[in-house]
Short mmCIF file of C-alpha atoms and ligand atoms in Angstrom, two decimals:
data_model
loop_
_atom_site.label_atom_id
_atom_site.label_comp_id
_atom_site.label_asym_id
_atom_site.label_seq_id
_atom_site.Cartn_x
_atom_site.Cartn_y
_atom_site.Cartn_z
CA MET A 1 124.25 105.16 79.83
CA ALA A 2 121.42 106.31 82.07
CA SER A 3 120.30 109.89 81.54
CA LYS A 4 121.07 112.37 84.29
CA MET A 5 117.34 112.93 84.63
CA GLU A 6 116.69 109.34 85.66
CA PRO A 7 116.53 108.57 89.37
CA LEU A 8 119.58 106.79 90.78
CA PRO A 9 119.70 102.99 90.33
CA GLY A 10 117.53 101.28 92.93
CA THR A 11 115.38 104.36 93.49
CA SER A 12 112.24 105.47 91.66
CA ASP A 13 109.79 108.23 90.99
CA ILE A 14 106.26 107.14 91.80
CA TRP A 15 103.54 108.88 89.79
CA GLU A 16 99.77 108.75 89.77
CA PRO A 17 97.88 106.49 89.50
CA GLU A 18 100.50 104.27 91.18
CA SER A 19 100.96 106.71 94.07
CA LEU A 20 97.20 106.50 94.76
CA GLU A 21 97.57 102.77 95.21
CA TRP A 22 100.40 103.41 97.70
CA VAL A 23 98.05 105.66 99.64
CA ARG A 24 95.44 102.88 99.68
CA LEU A 25 97.95 100.41 101.16
CA GLU A 26 99.08 102.95 103.77
CA THR A 27 95.54 103.93 104.70
CA SER A 28 94.55 100.32 105.11
CA ALA A 29 97.63 99.72 107.32
CA ARG A 30 96.67 102.66 109.54
CA ASP A 31 93.14 101.37 109.77
CA VAL A 32 93.99 97.72 110.54
CA PHE A 33 96.83 98.39 112.99
CA ARG A 34 94.82 101.01 114.88
CA ARG A 35 92.20 98.34 115.51
CA TYR A 36 94.87 96.41 117.41
CA GLY A 37 95.81 99.47 119.45
CA TYR A 38 98.84 100.65 117.44
CA GLY A 39 99.55 104.33 116.88
CA GLU A 40 101.62 106.01 114.19
CA LEU A 41 105.14 107.16 114.99
CA ARG A 42 107.36 109.07 112.56
CA THR A 43 111.03 108.71 113.35
CA PRO A 44 113.85 110.64 111.63
CA ILE A 45 115.15 109.26 108.36
CA PHE A 46 118.72 109.55 109.65
CA GLU A 47 120.11 108.74 113.07
CA ARG A 48 123.48 108.42 114.76
CA THR A 49 125.19 105.40 113.20
CA ASP A 50 125.56 103.56 116.52
CA VAL A 51 121.76 103.41 116.92
CA PHE A 52 121.74 100.93 114.04
CA VAL A 53 125.08 99.17 114.55
CA ARG A 54 124.36 98.30 118.16
CA SER A 55 120.88 96.97 117.60
CA ILE A 56 121.08 95.33 114.17
CA GLY A 57 124.47 93.75 114.95
CA ASP A 58 127.87 94.53 113.44
CA GLU A 59 128.18 91.05 111.92
CA THR A 60 125.09 91.47 109.75
CA GLU A 61 125.08 92.12 106.00
CA VAL A 62 123.05 95.26 106.58
CA VAL A 63 125.66 96.81 108.88
CA GLN A 64 128.74 95.47 107.11
CA LYS A 65 127.79 96.13 103.51
CA GLU A 66 124.58 98.02 103.04
CA MET A 67 124.26 101.09 105.23
CA TYR A 68 124.41 104.59 103.78
CA THR A 69 126.72 106.11 106.36
CA PHE A 70 128.24 109.57 106.10
CA GLU A 71 129.92 112.17 108.23
CA ASP A 72 128.13 115.45 108.67
CA ARG A 73 129.97 118.77 108.81
CA GLY A 74 130.45 118.36 112.56
CA GLY A 75 132.30 115.06 112.02
CA ARG A 76 129.42 112.97 113.45
CA SER A 77 128.78 109.59 111.85
CA LEU A 78 125.18 109.45 110.63
CA THR A 79 123.25 106.75 108.77
CA LEU A 80 120.13 106.75 106.62
CA ARG A 81 117.83 104.28 108.37
CA PRO A 82 118.13 100.81 106.82
CA GLU A 83 115.09 99.54 108.76
CA GLY A 84 112.53 100.82 111.22
CA THR A 85 112.98 98.87 114.46
CA ALA A 86 116.18 100.48 115.79
CA GLY A 87 114.91 104.07 115.44
CA THR A 88 111.54 103.16 116.91
CA MET A 89 113.18 101.57 119.95
CA ARG A 90 115.43 104.61 120.33
CA ALA A 91 112.36 106.85 120.31
CA ILE A 92 110.55 104.69 122.85
CA ALA A 93 113.61 104.40 125.12
CA ASN A 94 113.99 108.17 124.93
CA GLN A 95 110.67 108.46 126.71
CA GLY A 96 111.84 106.20 129.52
CA LEU A 97 111.41 102.47 129.43
CA ALA A 98 108.80 102.41 132.14
CA GLN A 99 106.47 104.21 129.77
CA GLY A 100 107.73 102.18 126.83
CA GLU A 101 106.41 98.89 128.17
CA GLY A 102 103.22 98.02 126.35
CA LYS A 103 103.67 100.69 123.63
CA ARG A 104 102.41 99.67 120.22
CA VAL A 105 103.54 101.73 117.25
CA PHE A 106 103.91 101.62 113.49
CA CYS A 107 106.07 103.72 111.25
CA ILE A 108 105.63 104.11 107.48
CA GLY A 109 108.34 105.49 105.25
CA PRO A 110 111.49 105.11 103.20
CA MET A 111 114.45 102.94 104.24
CA PHE A 112 117.86 102.77 102.59
CA ARG A 113 120.15 99.85 101.87
CA GLY A 114 123.01 99.82 99.39
CA GLU A 115 122.08 96.49 97.84
CA ARG A 116 122.54 95.43 94.23
CA PRO A 117 119.29 96.61 92.61
CA ALA A 118 117.03 93.89 91.20
CA ALA A 119 113.30 93.35 90.84
CA GLY A 120 111.95 93.86 94.37
CA ARG A 121 115.34 94.91 95.73
CA ARG A 122 115.76 98.66 95.93
CA ARG A 123 118.24 101.03 97.51
CA GLN A 124 115.45 103.28 98.66
CA PHE A 125 112.46 101.14 99.54
CA HIS A 126 109.47 101.71 101.79
CA GLN A 127 108.46 99.76 104.84
CA ILE A 128 105.50 99.61 107.08
CA SER A 129 107.32 98.80 110.29
CA VAL A 130 105.23 97.62 113.22
CA GLU A 131 106.46 97.15 116.81
CA ALA A 132 104.93 96.10 120.13
CA VAL A 133 107.17 96.65 123.12
CA GLY A 134 106.60 93.96 125.68
CA LYS A 135 108.15 91.11 127.61
CA CYS A 136 108.27 87.63 126.12
CA SER A 137 104.73 86.58 125.38
CA PRO A 138 103.81 83.85 122.91
CA ALA A 139 100.33 85.38 122.69
CA LEU A 140 101.72 88.77 121.61
CA ASP A 141 103.95 87.10 119.00
CA ALA A 142 100.99 85.15 117.62
CA GLU A 143 98.71 88.20 117.60
CA CYS A 144 101.36 90.11 115.66
CA ILE A 145 101.56 87.41 112.97
CA SER A 146 97.80 87.18 112.82
CA MET A 147 97.51 90.97 112.40
CA LEU A 148 100.02 90.89 109.54
CA ALA A 149 98.17 88.07 107.77
CA ARG A 150 94.86 89.91 108.13
CA TYR A 151 96.32 93.13 106.77
CA LEU A 152 97.68 91.31 103.72
CA GLN A 153 94.36 89.56 103.10
CA GLY A 154 92.52 92.84 103.52
CA ILE A 155 94.49 94.61 100.79
CA GLY A 156 93.93 91.69 98.41
CA ILE A 157 97.06 89.55 98.75
CA ASN A 158 95.99 85.97 98.98
CA ARG A 159 98.57 83.37 98.07
CA ILE A 160 100.78 83.97 101.09
CA ARG A 161 102.92 81.54 103.02
CA VAL A 162 103.86 82.22 106.63
CA GLN A 163 107.20 80.65 107.53
CA LEU A 164 107.92 80.31 111.20
CA ASN A 165 110.87 79.36 113.36
CA SER A 166 112.42 80.04 116.74
CA ARG A 167 115.97 81.25 117.36
CA GLY A 168 115.63 80.60 121.10
CA THR A 169 117.46 82.84 123.55
CA ALA A 170 121.09 84.01 123.56
CA ASP A 171 121.86 81.11 125.94
CA ASP A 172 120.26 78.63 123.55
CA ARG A 173 122.28 80.03 120.69
CA ALA A 174 125.55 79.84 122.60
CA ARG A 175 124.77 76.24 123.49
CA MET A 176 123.75 75.31 119.93
CA ALA A 177 126.68 77.06 118.21
CA PRO A 178 129.23 74.21 118.58
CA GLU A 179 126.86 71.75 116.89
CA LEU A 180 126.28 74.12 113.97
CA GLN A 181 129.99 74.92 113.77
CA ALA A 182 130.88 71.22 113.68
CA TYR A 183 128.41 70.67 110.85
CA PHE A 184 129.48 73.67 108.77
CA LYS A 185 133.21 73.00 109.27
CA GLU A 186 132.75 69.72 107.43
CA HIS A 187 131.38 71.53 104.37
CA VAL A 188 133.07 74.88 104.58
CA THR A 189 135.30 74.39 101.52
CA VAL A 190 132.30 74.50 99.16
CA MET A 191 130.84 77.60 100.81
CA CYS A 192 131.32 81.28 99.97
CA GLU A 193 134.10 83.37 101.48
CA ASP A 194 131.73 85.12 103.88
CA CYS A 195 130.49 81.80 105.22
CA GLN A 196 134.04 80.53 105.63
CA ARG A 197 134.74 83.54 107.80
CA ARG A 198 131.50 83.15 109.73
CA VAL A 199 132.12 79.54 110.83
CA ASP A 200 134.28 80.68 113.71
CA GLY A 201 132.82 84.17 114.05
CA ASN A 202 129.04 84.17 113.86
CA VAL A 203 127.87 80.78 112.68
CA TRP A 204 124.24 81.92 112.85
CA ARG A 205 124.77 84.29 109.97
CA ILE A 206 125.62 81.32 107.71
CA LEU A 207 122.01 80.18 107.95
CA ASP A 208 120.94 83.50 106.45
CA CYS A 209 123.44 83.46 103.55
CA LYS A 210 121.73 84.19 100.24
CA ASN A 211 124.53 82.75 98.08
CA ALA A 212 123.03 80.05 95.81
CA GLY A 213 126.12 77.81 96.17
CA CYS A 214 125.72 77.68 99.97
CA GLN A 215 122.03 76.68 99.94
CA PRO A 216 122.44 72.87 99.59
CA VAL A 217 124.70 72.86 102.67
CA ILE A 218 122.38 75.15 104.65
CA GLU A 219 119.33 73.04 103.77
CA LEU A 220 120.87 70.01 105.48
CA ALA A 221 122.09 71.86 108.58
CA PRO A 222 120.74 70.63 111.94
CA PRO A 223 117.16 71.93 112.39
CA ILE A 224 117.15 74.69 115.02
CA PRO A 225 113.88 73.84 116.85
CA GLU A 226 115.31 70.45 117.74
CA LEU A 227 118.34 72.03 119.39
CA LEU A 228 116.44 74.52 121.55
CA GLY A 229 116.39 74.32 125.34
CA GLU A 230 113.27 73.16 127.13
CA GLU A 231 111.87 76.63 127.89
CA SER A 232 112.33 77.95 124.38
CA ARG A 233 110.74 74.82 122.96
CA GLU A 234 107.73 75.32 125.20
CA TYR A 235 107.55 79.00 124.18
CA PHE A 236 107.59 78.06 120.50
CA ALA A 237 104.93 75.40 121.05
CA GLN A 238 102.70 78.03 122.67
CA VAL A 239 103.11 80.41 119.72
CA ARG A 240 102.10 77.64 117.32
CA LYS A 241 99.15 76.61 119.45
CA ILE A 242 97.77 80.14 119.55
CA LEU A 243 98.28 80.59 115.80
CA ASP A 244 96.37 77.34 115.25
CA SER A 245 93.55 78.59 117.44
CA LEU A 246 93.42 81.84 115.44
CA GLY A 247 93.23 79.88 112.19
CA ILE A 248 96.55 81.17 110.85
CA LYS A 249 98.25 78.68 108.55
CA TYR A 250 102.05 78.49 108.68
CA ALA A 251 104.94 76.22 107.81
CA ILE A 252 107.91 75.65 110.08
CA ASN A 253 111.15 76.57 108.36
CA PRO A 254 113.69 75.06 110.76
CA ARG A 255 116.58 77.07 109.33
CA LEU A 256 114.97 80.50 109.23
CA VAL A 257 117.06 82.88 111.36
CA ARG A 258 116.51 86.26 109.61
CA GLY A 259 119.20 88.74 108.69
CA LEU A 260 119.30 90.95 111.77
CA ASP A 261 120.99 89.93 115.01
CA TYR A 262 118.46 91.33 117.47
CA TYR A 263 116.01 88.46 117.15
CA GLN A 264 115.26 85.90 119.83
CA HIS A 265 112.54 83.26 120.07
CA THR A 266 109.92 83.69 117.33
CA VAL A 267 111.00 84.67 113.82
CA PHE A 268 108.79 84.69 110.75
CA GLU A 269 108.66 85.63 107.11
CA VAL A 270 105.69 85.96 104.80
CA THR A 271 106.33 85.04 101.20
CA SER A 272 104.03 85.26 98.23
CA GLU A 273 103.69 83.13 95.15
CA ALA A 274 102.43 86.07 93.13
CA GLU A 275 104.03 86.27 89.70
CA GLY A 276 106.55 89.05 89.22
CA LEU A 277 108.17 88.80 92.63
CA GLY A 278 110.77 86.25 91.53
CA ALA A 279 113.55 85.65 94.03
CA GLN A 280 112.58 88.61 96.23
CA ASN A 281 109.37 86.98 97.36
CA ALA A 282 109.50 87.97 101.06
CA LEU A 283 106.71 90.50 101.47
CA ALA A 284 107.34 90.89 105.18
CA GLY A 285 109.53 89.59 107.94
CA GLY A 286 109.83 90.00 111.63
CA GLY A 287 110.08 88.42 115.02
CA ARG A 288 110.69 88.93 118.69
CA TYR A 289 113.76 90.94 119.61
CA LEU A 290 115.93 92.17 122.42
CA ILE A 291 117.75 95.43 121.71
CA THR A 292 120.32 97.21 123.83
CA LEU A 293 120.65 100.79 122.72
CA PRO A 294 123.83 102.85 122.99
CA GLY A 295 123.98 104.60 126.35
CA SER A 296 121.47 102.25 127.92
CA LYS A 297 122.07 99.22 130.11
CA LYS A 298 118.58 97.85 130.08
CA PRO A 299 117.57 96.11 126.85
CA VAL A 300 114.19 96.76 125.21
CA GLU A 301 112.11 93.73 124.31
CA GLY A 302 109.41 93.55 121.75
CA VAL A 303 107.97 91.90 118.70
CA GLY A 304 107.21 93.30 115.29
CA PHE A 305 107.62 93.08 111.55
CA GLY A 306 108.48 95.10 108.48
CA ILE A 307 106.44 94.96 105.29
CA GLY A 308 108.10 95.91 102.00
CA MET A 309 105.73 98.21 100.15
CA GLU A 310 107.40 97.82 96.75
CA ARG A 311 106.93 94.07 97.06
CA LEU A 312 103.26 94.50 97.99
CA MET A 313 102.87 96.58 94.85
CA MET A 314 104.57 93.92 92.74
CA ALA A 315 102.36 91.18 94.19
CA LEU A 316 99.21 93.21 93.58
CA HIS A 317 100.23 94.66 90.20
CA PRO A 318 102.49 92.28 88.26
CA THR A 319 102.51 94.62 85.26
CA PRO A 320 104.13 97.94 86.12
CA PHE A 321 102.12 101.14 85.93
CA GLU A 322 102.84 102.80 82.58
CA GLU A 323 100.92 106.00 83.16
CA ARG A 324 102.88 108.81 84.72
CA GLY A 325 100.12 111.23 85.35
CA THR A 326 99.74 114.20 87.59
CA GLY A 327 96.49 115.20 89.26
CA HIS A 328 93.11 114.35 87.83
CA VAL A 329 90.57 117.16 87.37
CA ASP A 330 86.82 117.12 86.83
CA LEU A 331 86.57 120.55 85.41
CA PHE A 332 88.40 123.38 83.66
CA VAL A 333 87.35 127.02 84.09
CA ALA A 334 88.22 128.86 80.90
CA GLY A 335 87.81 132.49 79.82
CA ARG A 336 89.54 135.51 78.37
CA GLY A 337 90.23 138.93 79.81
CA VAL A 338 92.29 140.06 82.75
CA GLU A 339 89.21 141.63 84.39
CA THR A 340 87.38 138.29 84.47
CA GLN A 341 90.34 136.47 86.03
CA PRO A 342 89.30 137.05 89.68
CA GLY A 343 85.77 135.86 88.84
CA ARG A 344 87.15 132.64 87.34
CA MET A 345 89.33 132.01 90.34
CA GLN A 346 86.41 132.64 92.74
CA LEU A 347 84.23 130.23 90.78
CA ALA A 348 87.02 127.61 90.90
CA GLU A 349 87.28 128.01 94.69
CA GLU A 350 83.50 127.57 95.11
CA LEU A 351 83.58 124.39 93.05
CA ARG A 352 86.56 123.05 95.03
CA ALA A 353 84.71 123.78 98.26
CA ALA A 354 81.93 121.57 96.84
CA GLY A 355 84.47 118.73 96.44
CA ILE A 356 85.11 119.12 92.70
CA ALA A 357 88.66 119.03 91.32
CA VAL A 358 89.21 122.16 89.24
CA ILE A 359 91.93 123.90 87.26
CA ALA A 360 91.23 127.50 86.20
CA GLU A 361 92.98 129.28 83.34
CA LEU A 362 95.59 131.54 84.92
CA GLU A 363 97.45 132.64 81.79
CA ASN A 364 94.85 134.33 79.61
CA ARG A 365 95.63 132.21 76.52
CA SER A 366 93.32 131.77 73.50
CA LEU A 367 90.13 129.80 74.16
CA LYS A 368 91.29 127.22 71.62
CA ALA A 369 94.47 126.60 73.63
CA GLN A 370 92.42 126.37 76.82
CA PHE A 371 90.08 123.74 75.34
CA ARG A 372 93.15 121.80 74.22
CA THR A 373 94.41 121.84 77.80
CA ALA A 374 91.01 120.77 79.11
CA ASN A 375 91.07 117.83 76.69
CA ARG A 376 94.58 116.86 77.71
CA LEU A 377 93.54 116.94 81.36
CA ASN A 378 90.54 114.80 80.49
CA ALA A 379 88.27 117.34 82.19
CA ARG A 380 84.64 116.30 82.01
CA PHE A 381 83.38 119.91 82.00
CA VAL A 382 84.59 123.24 80.70
CA LEU A 383 83.02 126.38 82.14
CA VAL A 384 83.63 129.58 80.21
CA LEU A 385 83.59 132.87 82.07
CA ALA A 386 84.68 135.71 79.77
CA GLU A 387 83.64 139.37 79.60
CA GLN A 388 80.32 138.63 77.91
CA GLU A 389 79.30 136.13 80.61
CA LEU A 390 80.54 138.39 83.38
CA ALA A 391 78.36 141.24 82.09
CA ALA A 392 75.32 138.93 81.79
CA GLY A 393 75.87 137.26 85.18
CA THR A 394 76.10 133.83 83.52
CA VAL A 395 78.60 131.06 82.77
CA SER A 396 78.61 128.82 79.68
CA CYS A 397 78.84 125.26 80.82
CA LYS A 398 79.91 122.45 78.51
CA ASP A 399 79.74 118.75 79.27
CA MET A 400 82.66 117.39 77.24
CA LYS A 401 81.29 113.87 77.27
CA THR A 402 77.80 114.62 75.93
CA SER A 403 78.74 117.93 74.21
CA GLU A 404 75.66 119.37 75.93
CA GLN A 405 76.13 123.12 76.36
CA GLU A 406 74.08 125.47 78.48
CA THR A 407 74.21 129.06 79.64
CA CYS A 408 73.72 128.92 83.34
CA PRO A 409 72.99 131.78 85.75
CA ARG A 410 76.13 132.30 87.81
CA PRO A 411 74.51 131.34 91.17
CA ARG A 412 73.34 127.97 89.71
CA VAL A 413 76.70 126.85 88.32
CA VAL A 414 77.84 124.72 91.25
CA ASP A 415 74.51 122.86 91.24
CA TRP A 416 74.71 122.40 87.45
CA VAL A 417 78.05 120.65 87.88
CA ARG A 418 76.98 118.70 90.96
CA GLU A 419 73.94 117.30 89.14
CA ARG A 420 76.26 115.88 86.49
CA VAL A 421 79.36 114.64 88.40
P1 HAM B 1 113.72 92.88 106.87
O1 HAM B 1 113.38 91.43 106.60
O2 HAM B 1 115.12 93.28 106.66
O3 HAM B 1 113.25 93.18 108.36
O4 HAM B 1 112.79 93.78 105.97
C1 HAM B 1 111.37 93.63 106.01
C2 HAM B 1 110.81 93.68 104.59
O5 HAM B 1 111.25 94.86 103.93
C3 HAM B 1 111.28 92.54 103.69
O6 HAM B 1 110.49 91.37 103.87
C4 HAM B 1 111.07 93.15 102.31
O7 HAM B 1 109.71 93.03 101.92
C5 HAM B 1 111.39 94.60 102.54
N1 HAM B 1 112.76 94.91 102.09
C6 HAM B 1 113.91 94.74 102.77
N2 HAM B 1 114.95 95.14 102.03
C7 HAM B 1 114.45 95.58 100.85
C8 HAM B 1 115.02 96.14 99.66
N3 HAM B 1 116.33 96.35 99.54
N4 HAM B 1 114.20 96.47 98.65
C9 HAM B 1 112.86 96.29 98.76
N5 HAM B 1 112.27 95.78 99.87
C10 HAM B 1 113.05 95.43 100.89
C11 HAM B 1 113.38 94.40 108.97
O8 HAM B 1 113.70 95.40 108.41
C12 HAM B 1 112.98 94.39 110.42
N6 HAM B 1 113.18 95.72 110.98
C13 HAM B 1 111.54 93.94 110.59
C14 HAM B 1 111.13 93.90 112.02
C15 HAM B 1 110.39 94.81 112.67
N7 HAM B 1 111.46 92.97 112.88
C16 HAM B 1 110.94 93.26 114.05
N8 HAM B 1 110.30 94.39 113.95
#
């Protein structure tokens, strides 16, 4: 049985040095997306439940099976965000749609889905969620995909595959549904219970079923791009043309519909062949959407994607990080005597101001114990400031790597360290 100290299944503690790598991926995202005119938005981690149900769609797996929904003390139904798009659109709509048009934002943070935990499938996971509000525009869709591919290349993920499809418009889907229904009705007996239910309800969800037994039937379903209306076909052709001109390689996956109901026209997923990802090989997914928020009549349109940070980490680091370290320090300031304590702390502050990572002895333990701590912390230098040094206006400085030891006048100490770091 798992110890009570372990994090809940599907959640994790992330220690250094792994957390430093997370910071690198986030910093690079901020840098790349800013260059395309996107700004950072931080939305609440929980929202009113209907914000998600209305936009993601009540027929979806996320809404039906995976949301962490609870009642607060006031009897309001709240949900931990399962994805970033709905909250972002709520925030943008809150400012008035007229201002929302043309807004480009990204949001980085934890998302929550009650899925069965597996490698790359977590209950608390982290997304970089990127959204551009704007009317249908093949150029904006293509730019979005290009930006995603360039971000992934920039952080060092190479063997990616961009899968692309179009879901057309709501009218297209209503027109195509009978053909899909006719096909799936012929095979429904070999499909899972959910799919059997979906044939008459939401046949589109069948295409997104993850059940292994349903895959052979799904793979032979009528290809969506061939069923699209003229306008949607032309739109999709434009997206592909622009991607070609930008040098972005992609493969058409004619049955890709994605798991959220708000999508229309372009949908895409980026998978990776990196070892370690296994079945959960979708690093990112997104598309163009049309969302009607509760309390609003006018839908918001946009295009965007979500990147799974855990999956980026798995693609970049197939072997998990073993080390569970805390901060790294360059230097330990040791010494004995309560009277010398303020002097040690002042010295530590001066060194920190010079950009050096320092821990100073705060407990007045034996020097032997302090050197042990310095060794454990892997500190390159130990500076000793005890009564004797205080009286002489000096500090004994030891380079732990070379064992070189020197008595340094107090005013020269920062330079002594700087010359050696
Ligand atoms: P999504 O495909 O549900 O799309 O999630 C995007 C990415 O988040 C996935 O490709 C995957 O890398 C990661 N992810 C999803 N669920 C999990 C999980 N349980 N554990 C680990 N990683 C996971 C969306 O969420 C849309 N909001 C994306 C979007 C933005 N579409 C338009 N704008």
